[in-house]
CSV table of C-alpha atoms in Angstrom, one decimal:
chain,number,residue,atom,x,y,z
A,15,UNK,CA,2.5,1.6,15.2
A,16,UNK,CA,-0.5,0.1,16.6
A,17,UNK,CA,-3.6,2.2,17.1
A,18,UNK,CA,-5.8,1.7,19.2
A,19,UNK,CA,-9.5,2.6,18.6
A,20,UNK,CA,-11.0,5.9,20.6
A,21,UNK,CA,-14.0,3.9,22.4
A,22,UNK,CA,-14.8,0.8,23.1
A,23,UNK,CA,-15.8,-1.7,20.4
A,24,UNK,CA,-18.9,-3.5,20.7
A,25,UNK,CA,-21.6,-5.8,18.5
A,26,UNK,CA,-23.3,-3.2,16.2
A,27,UNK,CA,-19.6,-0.6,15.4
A,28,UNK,CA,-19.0,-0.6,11.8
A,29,UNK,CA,-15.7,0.9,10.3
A,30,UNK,CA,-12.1,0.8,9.8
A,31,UNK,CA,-11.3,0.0,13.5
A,32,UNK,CA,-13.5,-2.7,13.2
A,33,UNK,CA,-11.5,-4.1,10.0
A,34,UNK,CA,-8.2,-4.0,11.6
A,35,UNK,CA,-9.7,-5.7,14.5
A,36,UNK,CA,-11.2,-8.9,12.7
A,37,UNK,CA,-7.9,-8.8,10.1
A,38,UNK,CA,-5.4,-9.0,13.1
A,39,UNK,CA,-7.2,-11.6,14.9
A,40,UNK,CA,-7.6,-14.0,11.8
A,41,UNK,CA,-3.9,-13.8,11.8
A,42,UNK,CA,-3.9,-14.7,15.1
A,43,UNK,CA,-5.8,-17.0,15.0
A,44,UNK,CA,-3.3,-18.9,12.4
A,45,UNK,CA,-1.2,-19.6,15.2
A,46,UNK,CA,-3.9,-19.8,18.1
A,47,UNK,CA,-6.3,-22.2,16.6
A,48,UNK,CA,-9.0,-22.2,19.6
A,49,UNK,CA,-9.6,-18.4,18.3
A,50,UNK,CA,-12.2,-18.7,15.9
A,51,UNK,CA,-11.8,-17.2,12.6
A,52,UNK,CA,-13.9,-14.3,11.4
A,53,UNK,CA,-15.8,-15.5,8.3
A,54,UNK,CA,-16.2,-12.2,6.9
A,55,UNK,CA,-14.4,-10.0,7.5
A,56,UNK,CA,-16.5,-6.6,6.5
A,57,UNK,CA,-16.0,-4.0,9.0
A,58,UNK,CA,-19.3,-5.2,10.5
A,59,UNK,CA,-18.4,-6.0,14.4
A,60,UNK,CA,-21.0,-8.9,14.4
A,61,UNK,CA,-21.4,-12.1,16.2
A,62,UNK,CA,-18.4,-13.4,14.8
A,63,UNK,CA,-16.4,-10.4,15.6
A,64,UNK,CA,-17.5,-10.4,19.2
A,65,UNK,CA,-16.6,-14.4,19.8
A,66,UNK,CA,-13.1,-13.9,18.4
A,67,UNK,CA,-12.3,-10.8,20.7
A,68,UNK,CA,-13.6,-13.3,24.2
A,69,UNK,CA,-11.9,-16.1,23.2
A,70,UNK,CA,-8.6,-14.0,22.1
A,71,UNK,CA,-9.3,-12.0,25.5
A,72,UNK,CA,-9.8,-15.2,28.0
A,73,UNK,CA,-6.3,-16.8,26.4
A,74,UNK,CA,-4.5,-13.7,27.4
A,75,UNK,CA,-6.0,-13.3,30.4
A,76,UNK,CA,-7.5,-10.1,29.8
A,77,UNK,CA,-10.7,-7.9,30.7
A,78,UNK,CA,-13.4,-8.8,28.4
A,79,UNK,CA,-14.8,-5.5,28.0
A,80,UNK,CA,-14.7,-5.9,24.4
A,81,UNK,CA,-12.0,-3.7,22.5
């Protein structure tokens, strides 16, 4: 089962959402290099965090609203 967090994500969220988040699009991003890898991945939605949703979002054609 996938879960999907409550509220949006955004630059700042800390937690276990946010760690799901940045381990599911590193793996991702193993077969979709133009999705940037998250360097650390901490629970931290920083910077990093934030890039790898837009790209992921703008290759799949969705609403970059974040998570």
């Amino acid at each position: 089962d996938v879960r999907v967090p409550e509220f949006p994500l955004r630059v700042g969220n800390v937690g276990d959402d946010v760690r799901t988040v940045q381990i599911r699009l590193n793996r991702i991003s193993s077969n979709y290099p133009s999705i940037p890898k998250i360097a650390v991945v901490d629970g931290l939605f920083s910077y990093d965090t934030e890039n790898a949703v837009r790209t992921f979002q703008e290759r799949k054609n969705q609403n970059s609203t974040l998570l």
